Coordinates of C-alpha atoms in Angstrom, one line a residue:
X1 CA -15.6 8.0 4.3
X2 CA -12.3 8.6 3.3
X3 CA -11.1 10.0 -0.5
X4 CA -8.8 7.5 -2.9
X5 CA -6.1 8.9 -4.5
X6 CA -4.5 7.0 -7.5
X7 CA -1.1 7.9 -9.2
X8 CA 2.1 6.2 -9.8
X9 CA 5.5 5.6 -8.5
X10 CA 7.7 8.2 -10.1
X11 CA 7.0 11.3 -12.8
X12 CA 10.6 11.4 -13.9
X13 CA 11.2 7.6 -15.1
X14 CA 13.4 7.6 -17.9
X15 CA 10.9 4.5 -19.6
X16 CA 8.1 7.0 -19.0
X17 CA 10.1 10.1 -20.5
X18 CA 10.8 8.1 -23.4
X19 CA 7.2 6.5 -24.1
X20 CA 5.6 9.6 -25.6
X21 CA 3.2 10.0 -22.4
X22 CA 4.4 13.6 -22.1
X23 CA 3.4 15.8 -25.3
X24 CA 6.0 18.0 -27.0
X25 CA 6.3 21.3 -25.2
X26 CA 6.1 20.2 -22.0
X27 CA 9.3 17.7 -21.8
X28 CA 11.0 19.8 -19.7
X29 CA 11.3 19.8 -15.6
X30 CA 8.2 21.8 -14.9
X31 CA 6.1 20.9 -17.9
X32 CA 6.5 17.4 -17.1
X33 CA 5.5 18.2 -12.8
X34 CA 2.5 20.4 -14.2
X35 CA 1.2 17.8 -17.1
X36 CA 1.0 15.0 -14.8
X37 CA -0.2 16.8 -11.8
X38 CA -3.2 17.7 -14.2
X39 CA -4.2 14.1 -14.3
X40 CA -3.3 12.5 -10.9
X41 CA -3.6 13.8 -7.3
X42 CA -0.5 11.7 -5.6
X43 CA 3.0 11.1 -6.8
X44 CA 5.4 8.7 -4.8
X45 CA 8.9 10.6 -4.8
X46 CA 11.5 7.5 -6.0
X47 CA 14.4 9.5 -6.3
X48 CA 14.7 10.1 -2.8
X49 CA 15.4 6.7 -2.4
X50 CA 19.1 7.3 -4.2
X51 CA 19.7 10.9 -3.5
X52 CA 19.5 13.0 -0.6
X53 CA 16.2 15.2 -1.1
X54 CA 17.0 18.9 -1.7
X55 CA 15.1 22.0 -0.5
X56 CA 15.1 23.3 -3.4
X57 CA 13.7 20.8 -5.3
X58 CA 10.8 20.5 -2.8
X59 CA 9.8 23.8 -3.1
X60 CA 9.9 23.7 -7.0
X61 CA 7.5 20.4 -6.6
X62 CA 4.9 22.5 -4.0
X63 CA 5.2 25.7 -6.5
X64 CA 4.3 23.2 -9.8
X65 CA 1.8 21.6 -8.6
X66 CA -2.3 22.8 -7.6
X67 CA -3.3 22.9 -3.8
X68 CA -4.6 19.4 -3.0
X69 CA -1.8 17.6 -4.9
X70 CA 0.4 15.5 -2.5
X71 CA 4.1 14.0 -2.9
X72 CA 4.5 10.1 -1.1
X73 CA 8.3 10.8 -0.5
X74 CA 10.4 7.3 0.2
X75 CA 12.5 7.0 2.5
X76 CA 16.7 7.4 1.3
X77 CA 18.0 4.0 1.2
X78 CA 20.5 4.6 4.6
X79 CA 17.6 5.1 6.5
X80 CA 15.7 1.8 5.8
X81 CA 19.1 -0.6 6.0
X82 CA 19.4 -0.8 2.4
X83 CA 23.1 -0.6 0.6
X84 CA 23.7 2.8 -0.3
X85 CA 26.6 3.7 -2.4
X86 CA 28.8 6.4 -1.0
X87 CA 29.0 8.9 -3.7
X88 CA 25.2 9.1 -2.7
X89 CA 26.6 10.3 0.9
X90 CA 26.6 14.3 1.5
X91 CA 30.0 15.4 2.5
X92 CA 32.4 12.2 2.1
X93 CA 30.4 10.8 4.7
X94 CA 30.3 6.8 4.9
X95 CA 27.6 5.0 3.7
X96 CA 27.7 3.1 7.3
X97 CA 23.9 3.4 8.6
X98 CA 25.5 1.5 12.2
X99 CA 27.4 5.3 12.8
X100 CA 25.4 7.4 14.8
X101 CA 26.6 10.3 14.0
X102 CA 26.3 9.2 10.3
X103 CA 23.3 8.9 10.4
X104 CA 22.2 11.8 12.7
X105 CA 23.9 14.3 9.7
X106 CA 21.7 12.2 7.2
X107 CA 18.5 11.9 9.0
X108 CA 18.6 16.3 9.3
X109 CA 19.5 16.4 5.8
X110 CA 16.3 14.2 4.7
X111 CA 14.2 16.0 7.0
X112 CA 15.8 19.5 5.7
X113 CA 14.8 18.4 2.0
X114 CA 11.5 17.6 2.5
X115 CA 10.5 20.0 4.9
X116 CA 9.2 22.4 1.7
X117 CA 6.6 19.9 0.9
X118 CA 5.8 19.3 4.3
X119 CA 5.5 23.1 4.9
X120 CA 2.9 23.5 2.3
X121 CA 0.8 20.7 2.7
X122 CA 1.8 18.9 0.0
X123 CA 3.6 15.9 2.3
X124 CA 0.8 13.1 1.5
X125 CA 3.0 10.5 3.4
X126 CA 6.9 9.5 3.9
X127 CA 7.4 5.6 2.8
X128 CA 9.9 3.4 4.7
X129 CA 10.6 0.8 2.3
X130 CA 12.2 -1.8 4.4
X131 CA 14.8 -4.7 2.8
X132 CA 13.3 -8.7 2.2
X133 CA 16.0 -9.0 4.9
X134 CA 14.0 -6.9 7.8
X135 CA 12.5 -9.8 9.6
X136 CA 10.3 -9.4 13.0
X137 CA 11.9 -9.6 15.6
X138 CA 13.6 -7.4 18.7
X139 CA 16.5 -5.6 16.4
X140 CA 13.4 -4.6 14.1
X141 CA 11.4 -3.7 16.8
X142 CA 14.2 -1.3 17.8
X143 CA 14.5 0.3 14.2
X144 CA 10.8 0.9 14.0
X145 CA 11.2 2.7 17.2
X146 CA 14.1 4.9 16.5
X147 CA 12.3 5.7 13.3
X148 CA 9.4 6.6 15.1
X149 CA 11.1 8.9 17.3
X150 CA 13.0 11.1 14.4
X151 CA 9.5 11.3 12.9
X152 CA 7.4 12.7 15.1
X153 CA 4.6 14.4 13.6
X154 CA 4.8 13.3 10.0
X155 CA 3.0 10.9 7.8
X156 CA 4.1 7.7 7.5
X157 CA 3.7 4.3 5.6
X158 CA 5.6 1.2 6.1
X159 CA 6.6 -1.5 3.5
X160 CA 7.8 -4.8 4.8
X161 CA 9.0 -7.5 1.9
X162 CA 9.4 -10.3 4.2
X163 CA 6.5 -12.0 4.0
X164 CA 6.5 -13.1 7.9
X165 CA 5.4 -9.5 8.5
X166 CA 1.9 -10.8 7.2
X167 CA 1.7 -14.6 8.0
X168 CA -1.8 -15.5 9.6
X169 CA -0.1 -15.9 13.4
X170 CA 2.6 -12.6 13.2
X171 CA 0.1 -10.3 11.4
X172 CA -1.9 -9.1 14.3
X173 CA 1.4 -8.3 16.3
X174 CA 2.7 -6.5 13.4
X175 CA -0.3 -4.4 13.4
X176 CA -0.1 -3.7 16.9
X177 CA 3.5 -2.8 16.1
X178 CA 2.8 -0.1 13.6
X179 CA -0.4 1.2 15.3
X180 CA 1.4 1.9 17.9
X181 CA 3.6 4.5 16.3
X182 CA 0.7 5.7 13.8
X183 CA 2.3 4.1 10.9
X184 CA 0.2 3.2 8.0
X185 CA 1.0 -0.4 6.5
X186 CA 1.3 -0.9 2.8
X187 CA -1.0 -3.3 0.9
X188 CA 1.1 -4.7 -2.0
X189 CA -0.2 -6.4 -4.8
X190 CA 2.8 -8.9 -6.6
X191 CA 2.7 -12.4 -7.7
X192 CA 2.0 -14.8 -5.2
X193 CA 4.1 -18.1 -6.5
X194 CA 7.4 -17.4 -5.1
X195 CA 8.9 -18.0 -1.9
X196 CA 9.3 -13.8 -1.3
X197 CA 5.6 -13.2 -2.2
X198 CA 4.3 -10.6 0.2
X199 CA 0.2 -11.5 0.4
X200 CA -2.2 -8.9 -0.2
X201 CA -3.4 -8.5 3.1
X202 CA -5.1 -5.0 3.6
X203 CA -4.7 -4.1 7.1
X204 CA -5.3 -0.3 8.8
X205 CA -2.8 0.8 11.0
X206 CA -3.4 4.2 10.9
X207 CA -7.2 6.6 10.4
X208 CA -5.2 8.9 8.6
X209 CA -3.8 6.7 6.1
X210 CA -4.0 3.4 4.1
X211 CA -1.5 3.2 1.2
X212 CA -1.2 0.1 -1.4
X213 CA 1.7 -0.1 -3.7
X214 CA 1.0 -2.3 -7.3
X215 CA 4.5 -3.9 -8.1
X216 CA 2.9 -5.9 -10.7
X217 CA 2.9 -9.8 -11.4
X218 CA 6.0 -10.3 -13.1
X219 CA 7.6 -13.9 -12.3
X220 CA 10.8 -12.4 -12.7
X221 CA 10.5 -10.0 -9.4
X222 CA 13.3 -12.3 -7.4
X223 CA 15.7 -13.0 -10.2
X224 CA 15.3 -11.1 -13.1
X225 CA 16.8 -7.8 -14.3
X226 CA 15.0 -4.2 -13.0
X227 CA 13.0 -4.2 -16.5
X228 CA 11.9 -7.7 -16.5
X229 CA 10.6 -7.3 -12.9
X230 CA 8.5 -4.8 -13.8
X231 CA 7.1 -5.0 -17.0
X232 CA 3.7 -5.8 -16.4
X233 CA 0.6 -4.8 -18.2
X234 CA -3.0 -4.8 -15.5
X235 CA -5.8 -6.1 -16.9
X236 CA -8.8 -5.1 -15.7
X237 CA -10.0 -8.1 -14.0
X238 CA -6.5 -7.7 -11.8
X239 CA -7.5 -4.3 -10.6
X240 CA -11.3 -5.5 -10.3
X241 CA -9.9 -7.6 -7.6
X242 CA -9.0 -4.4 -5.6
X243 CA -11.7 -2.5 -5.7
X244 CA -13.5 -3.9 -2.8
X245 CA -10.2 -4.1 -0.7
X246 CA -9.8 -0.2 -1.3
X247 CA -13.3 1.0 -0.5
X248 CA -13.2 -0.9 3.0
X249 CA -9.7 0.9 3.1
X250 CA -11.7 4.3 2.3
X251 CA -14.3 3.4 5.3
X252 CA -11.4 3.1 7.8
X253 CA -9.3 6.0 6.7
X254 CA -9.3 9.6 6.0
X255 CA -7.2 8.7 2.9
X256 CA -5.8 6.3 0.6
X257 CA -3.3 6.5 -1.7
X258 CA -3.2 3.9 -4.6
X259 CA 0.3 3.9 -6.4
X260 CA 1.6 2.0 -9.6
X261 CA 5.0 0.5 -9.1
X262 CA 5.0 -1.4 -13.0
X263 CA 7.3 1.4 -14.2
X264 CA 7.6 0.2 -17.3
X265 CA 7.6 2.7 -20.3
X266 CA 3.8 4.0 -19.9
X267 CA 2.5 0.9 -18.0
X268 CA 1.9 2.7 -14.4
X269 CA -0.2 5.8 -16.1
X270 CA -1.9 4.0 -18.0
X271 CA -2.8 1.5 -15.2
X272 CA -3.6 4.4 -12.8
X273 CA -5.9 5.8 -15.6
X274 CA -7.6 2.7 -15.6
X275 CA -8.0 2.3 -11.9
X276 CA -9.6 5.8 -11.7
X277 CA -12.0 4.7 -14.6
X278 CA -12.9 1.8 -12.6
X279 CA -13.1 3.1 -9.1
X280 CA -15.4 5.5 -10.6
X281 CA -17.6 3.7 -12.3
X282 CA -18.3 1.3 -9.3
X283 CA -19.2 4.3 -7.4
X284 CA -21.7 5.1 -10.2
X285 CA -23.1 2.0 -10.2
X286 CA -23.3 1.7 -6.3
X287 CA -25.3 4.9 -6.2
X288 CA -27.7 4.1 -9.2
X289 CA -28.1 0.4 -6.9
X290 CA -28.6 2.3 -4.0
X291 CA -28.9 6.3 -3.6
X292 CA -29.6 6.9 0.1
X293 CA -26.2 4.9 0.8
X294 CA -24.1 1.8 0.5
X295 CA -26.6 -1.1 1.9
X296 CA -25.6 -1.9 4.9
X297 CA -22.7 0.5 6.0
X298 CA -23.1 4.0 7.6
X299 CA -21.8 7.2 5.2
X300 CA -22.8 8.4 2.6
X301 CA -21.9 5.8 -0.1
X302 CA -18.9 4.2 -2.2
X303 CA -15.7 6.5 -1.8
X304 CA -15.1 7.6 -5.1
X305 CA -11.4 8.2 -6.5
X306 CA -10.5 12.0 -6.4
X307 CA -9.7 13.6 -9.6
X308 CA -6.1 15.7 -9.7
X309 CA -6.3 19.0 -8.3
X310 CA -8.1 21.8 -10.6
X311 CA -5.0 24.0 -11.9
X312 CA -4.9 26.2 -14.6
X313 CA -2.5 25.0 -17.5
X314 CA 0.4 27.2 -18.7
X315 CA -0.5 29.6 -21.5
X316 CA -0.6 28.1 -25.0
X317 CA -0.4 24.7 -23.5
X318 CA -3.8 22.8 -23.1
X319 CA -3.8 19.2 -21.6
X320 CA -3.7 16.7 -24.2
X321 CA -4.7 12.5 -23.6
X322 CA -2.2 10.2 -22.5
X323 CA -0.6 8.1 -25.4
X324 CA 0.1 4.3 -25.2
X325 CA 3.5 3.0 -26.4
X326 CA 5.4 -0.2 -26.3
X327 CA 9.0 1.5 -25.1
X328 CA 10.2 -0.3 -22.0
X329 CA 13.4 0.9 -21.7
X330 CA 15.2 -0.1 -17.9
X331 CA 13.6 1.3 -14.8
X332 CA 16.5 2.3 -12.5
X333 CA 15.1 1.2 -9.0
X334 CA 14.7 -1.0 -6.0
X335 CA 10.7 -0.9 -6.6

C-alpha cells in the first residue's frame, strides 16, 4: 500500500506571503522552507517553470528541509513547448525550443539545478506540464520520447490539458504511451463545463508514482485573469469526492502526491490541511469498520496521508497554527 503525500503548488507565492500564513519571525527565505516543511511532506517547485533552477538553490531546499521531505520540481517552460520569454534564457540564448543546440545548453542547465535535490533524495518527481495545444498525435509522440531519453532515471509526472489525452477511445493509448516510458499521469481536478475541461480520470502509469494536481473550479480558468482562475475555496464535499480515487491510487503505487494548485492567498494550505484531516479520518474510520484490513482488498488497510517529516524547529521559534485570511492578491503563473 502506497503512502499519500498532500501539500501545495508553491511555498513562495506572493498571495500566500501576504495572507498571514507564515508567523512573524519566520518571513524570511529559510524560515518560510522550514515553517512549511513542518506541516507538509511535498512541495511542487513553480518557479522552475519561469527561471532556470539553480544549484544553489537546490541545495539550500535539501539543507531546510527534514529527511523524508520531497520537492515536485516542473518542468521550465522551453522544455514543455510553452512561450518562454528570453530574458528567462541563460546566456542571451533564444527562447527557440526548435534549436537543438538551444535546447541541449537548457536541458544540462535544468538538469545541473536540480541535481542537489535529486542527490539527496529529496527529488519526489519532475512535472512536465504540457500546453492545451499538445494534442496526440506522431509530433507528440516524438516529444514524449525525446523527453524520455534526457530523463533517464528520474521521476516523472505528466500533465496533458487537452482533454483528447483522456477521451473514453484515446485514453488507453495514452496510457500505453506514458507506461511505456515510466511516466506517471496526473489526475486533475477543474471544472468540467467548458470546452478545455480535462476529466478526472485517475489512471496509473507508473508503480512508483500517481500524482493529482487540484486547479480548482473556477469558471474563469479559460478566460479570466491568473487570480480569477484560481480563487477557489474546497469544500469538503469536493475533496470527499477524491478520497476513494486516491486510496485506489495508494493500492497501485508506492506513492502519491496530492498537490493544491488554487493559489490564492491561503486557499491551497488550507485546502491541503483539510485533505490531510479528511484522508485521516477515513482511515480511522476504515480501521474501527474493519481492523484485520480493508474488506475485500489485500494489505493492511486504508493508506493513510503521511504527516511532514519530524524536524526540529529553529531555536526560539515553535510552530504555530496556520491562519485563514481573505488576501487574494495575483498569483503569477501558468497553473
Amino acid at each position: 500500500m502506497g503512502e499519500i503525500l498532500v501539500g501545495t503548488c508553491s511555498w513562495t507565492d506572493r498571495a500566500l506571503v501576504g495572507s498571514g500564513w507564515y508567523p512573524v519571525g519566520r518571513r524570511d527565505a529559510e524560515g518560510r522552507l522550514r515553517h512549511y516543511a513542518e506541516r507538509f511532506p511535498v512541495v511542487e517547485v513553480d518557479a522552475s517553470y519561469y527561471a532556470l533552477p539553480g544549484e544553489r538553490n537546490s541545495l539550500l531546499w535539501a539543507e531546510r528541509t527534514p529527511d523524508g521531505f520531497v520537492f515536485d520540481v516542473k518542468a521550465f517552460s522551453l522544455l514543455t513547448g510553452h512561450p518562454t520569454r528570453e530574458s528567462a534564457m541563460p546566456d542571451g540564448l533564444p527562447a527557440d525550443h526548435r534549436d537543438p543546440a538551444v535546447l541541449d545548453e537548457v536541458w544540462d542547465r535544468f538538469r545541473a539545478g536540480i541535481e542537489p535535490l535529486r542527490r539527496t533524495g529529496r527529488l519526489g518527481s519532475v512535472l512536465f506540464q504540457f500546453p492545451p495545444w499538445f494534442r496526440p498525435g506522431e509530433r507528440a509522440e516524438s516529444f514524449l520520447r525525446e523527453c524520455a531519453e534526457r530523463t533517464d532515471g528520474w521521476p516523472l509526472a505528466v500533465e496533458f490539458r487537452h482533454p483528447s489525452w483522456w477521451e473514453p477511445d484515446r485514453a488507453t493509448a495514452t496510457c500505453s504511451l506514458l507506461a511505456r516510458y515510466g511516466m506517471a499521469a496526473v489526475a486533475v481536478d477543474m471544472i468540467q463545463t467548458l470546452p478545455s475541461s480535462v476529466p478526472p480520470v485517475t489512471p496509473v502509469t507508473s508503480p512508483r508514482l500517481s500524482v493529482v494536481r487540484f486547479h480548482g473550479r473556477s469558471s474563469a480558468w479559460g478566460t479570466g485573469s491568473k487570480e480569477d482562475r484560481f480563487r477557489w475555496e474546497y469544500g469538503e464535499d469536493e475533496l470527499a469526492e477524491w478520497l476513494p480515487r486516491v486510496r485506489r491510487l495508494a493500492e497501485r503505487t508506492e506513492q502519491v502526491h496530492v498537490l493544491f494548485n488554487n493559489c490564492c492567498g491561503d486557499a491551497a494550505v488550507r485546502a491541503a490541511e483539510r485533505m490531510t484531516r479528511l484522508l485521516d479520518g477515513d482511515a480511522q474510520a476504515a480501521d474501527r469498520a474493519d481492523p484485520g484490513g480493508l474488506e475485500g482488498l489485500e494489505g493492511p488497510g486504508v493508506p493513510r496521508a503521511r504527516s511532514a517529516p519530524a524536524s526540529t524547529p529553529s531555536p526560539g521559534r515553535r510552530p504555530t497554527p496556520a491562519r485563514s485570511s481573505s488576501s487574494s492578491r495575483s498569483r503569477r503563473g501558468a497553473g
